[in-house]
Amino acid sequence: MITPTTSLSRYLGAAALATAVLATAACGGSEASTEEDPTTAMAIDEERCETNRAAGTVTYITGYYFQASVSQLEVFAAEELGFFDAVCLDVEVQAGVGDIMANSQLVSAGTAHFTPLANEGEVVQANENDHEIVGLATYGHVPIASLLTKPDIEDLKDLEGKTLGRPGMLGAPLEAMLLAADVDLDAVEQVETGYDPSILPRDQVQALAAYRSNEPNQLDAMGEEYTEWLPEDFGVVGSFGVMGANSEWAAENPTVVEDFLRAIGKAFEHCQENGQECVEQAATFDETGEYDVEHNLKVWESESELVRASTPDDSSPGYIDLSLTEAETSNLVDNGVLDEVPDLEPLFEPHYLESVYVAGNITWPAEDE
C-alpha cells in the first residue's frame, strides 16, 4: 500500500473503479458550467490567453482513478467549474491506476504534463530513477500514513511478537515511527494483506498500515474500536498531496504551469466549502457508475482538513518548505531507500505557486481589475 509504486492505492473503493483502467475523462465531463456562468469568464488578458492556448492540450494523469483526494479533486472541480477555461487551458484528465513511478515516467517522457505524487519523497525517488519531474506544490505537511492497532496495544513495543499487516511495503514514515518507539522490527511479523481493514478487528493482524483518510473512516462506519498511531507524534516529518510536472516542459511553459496551479487553487477553495458538490462532480468522470460518493466525501473532508491544519496562517496552500523536505528525505536514507539526501533545490520549484498567491490568497486577475 505504501510502496513507491503503489502508495496512492489506498482506498477500498478501488474495487468499484477497477474497470476504469487508464480511462480518459473528456474535458467538460458535465454541463455544470455554461457561458452564462461567471466562473467561465476569461480571468487573464488576451496575450496570456494566447500563450496558454499555444501550449495545446495539457494532460493530467491522476494518481489513483477518480478518488476525491487532495491534488485530484480540485483538478476535477477546476474542469467542471470552468476555471481551466477561464485561464485558457485545454486540460485532459486521464485516470491513473496507482503506479506513481509509471505516472512520473510518462510525465518525464512528455507523454503527460502533470501528475500528483503521494509525498515529496516520491519526487526525490522519481528523480533518482532518472524521471525528470519537479515538485510544484505540497498541500499536506504531515504524513498521510498511520498505524492502526487493536485497542489492547498500549505501547508500540507491544507489537513485538505480533503481526502487522501491510498491503505493500511498510512506508518510510511508519518504519521511522516504529524505530523512534524503539520497536525491534525483526520481532514484528509483517504480512502483505489486501485492502479490507476488517482484518484488524477480526484479529487476523494486530496492527495495520493505513491511510488516515481511508481505513479509519471505514472502521468507524463498521462501529469497530481501534487505536490510531500518528508518525508526527513521534517526531516523524512527512507530506502528502504533491503536484508534479515535467521539469523541462514547465520551464518552457511558465504561464501554463502558473495558471494550472491558479485554477486548481481556486477550485480547492471552492471545494473546501462545497465538498459534496465537488465529489458529485468527480463522480461524472467515472464511467462505471459505481462511484462511492459518501466514501469519497469522507476522503476529501479528512485530507482537506489535514491540509488546513498543517498549513501555517502566513502560508498559502501548497507551500514548499525544503527544510521539511530534507527531514522527510532523511527518513528514506535512514531506512535504506536512498544512499544520501540529494540536492533538493532543483527537484522542487515553489516559484510557480508563489506567483499566483498574494498574502496566502489565490489571485484571480479578472476579479482584481
Short mmCIF file of C-alpha atoms in Angstrom, two decimals, residues 1-11 14-15 17-18 20-23 60-67 69 72 94-106 115-119 122 167-169 195 211:
data_model
loop_
_atom_site.label_atom_id
_atom_site.label_comp_id
_atom_site.label_asym_id
_atom_site.label_seq_id
_atom_site.Cartn_x
_atom_site.Cartn_y
_atom_site.Cartn_z
CA MET A 1 0.00 0.00 0.00
CA ILE A 2 2.83 2.37 0.75
CA THR A 3 5.45 1.25 -1.72
CA PRO A 4 6.86 3.91 -4.06
CA THR A 5 4.83 2.49 -6.94
CA THR A 6 1.51 1.93 -5.21
CA SER A 7 1.27 4.48 -2.45
CA LEU A 8 -1.92 6.03 -3.78
CA SER A 9 -3.64 2.65 -3.88
CA ARG A 10 -5.14 3.49 -0.56
CA TYR A 11 -8.86 3.42 -0.86
CA ALA A 14 -10.77 0.91 -5.70
CA ALA A 15 -12.64 -2.27 -6.50
CA LEU A 17 -13.34 1.60 -10.08
CA ALA A 18 -11.21 -1.24 -11.35
CA ALA A 20 -11.80 2.23 -15.44
CA VAL A 21 -8.12 1.42 -16.04
CA LEU A 22 -6.49 4.29 -17.91
CA ALA A 23 -9.88 5.60 -18.98
CA TYR A 60 -3.06 15.42 -16.20
CA ILE A 61 -2.83 11.80 -15.01
CA THR A 62 -4.50 11.07 -11.69
CA GLY A 63 -2.64 9.18 -9.03
CA TYR A 64 -5.46 6.74 -8.50
CA TYR A 65 -8.58 6.73 -10.67
CA PHE A 66 -11.01 9.49 -9.69
CA GLN A 67 -10.65 9.37 -5.93
CA SER A 69 -8.12 13.06 -2.70
CA GLN A 72 -7.04 15.22 -7.55
CA GLN A 94 -6.63 10.62 -17.58
CA ALA A 95 -7.09 8.01 -14.89
CA GLY A 96 -4.01 6.53 -13.27
CA VAL A 97 -4.06 3.15 -11.56
CA GLY A 98 -1.87 3.82 -8.54
CA ASP A 99 1.55 3.27 -10.13
CA ILE A 100 3.16 6.57 -9.20
CA MET A 101 6.54 5.77 -10.71
CA ALA A 102 4.88 4.83 -14.00
CA ASN A 103 2.99 8.14 -13.96
CA SER A 104 6.19 10.07 -13.28
CA GLN A 105 7.87 8.25 -16.15
CA LEU A 106 5.07 9.32 -18.51
CA THR A 115 0.54 14.18 -12.05
CA PRO A 116 0.11 14.01 -8.26
CA LEU A 117 2.59 12.18 -6.07
CA ALA A 118 1.82 10.78 -2.64
CA ASN A 119 4.61 12.70 -0.91
CA GLU A 122 8.41 10.22 -4.19
CA PRO A 167 -0.87 -4.09 1.57
CA GLY A 168 2.61 -3.26 0.23
CA MET A 169 5.97 -2.39 1.73
CA TYR A 195 -7.40 -3.54 1.37
CA TYR A 211 -4.05 5.98 5.38
#
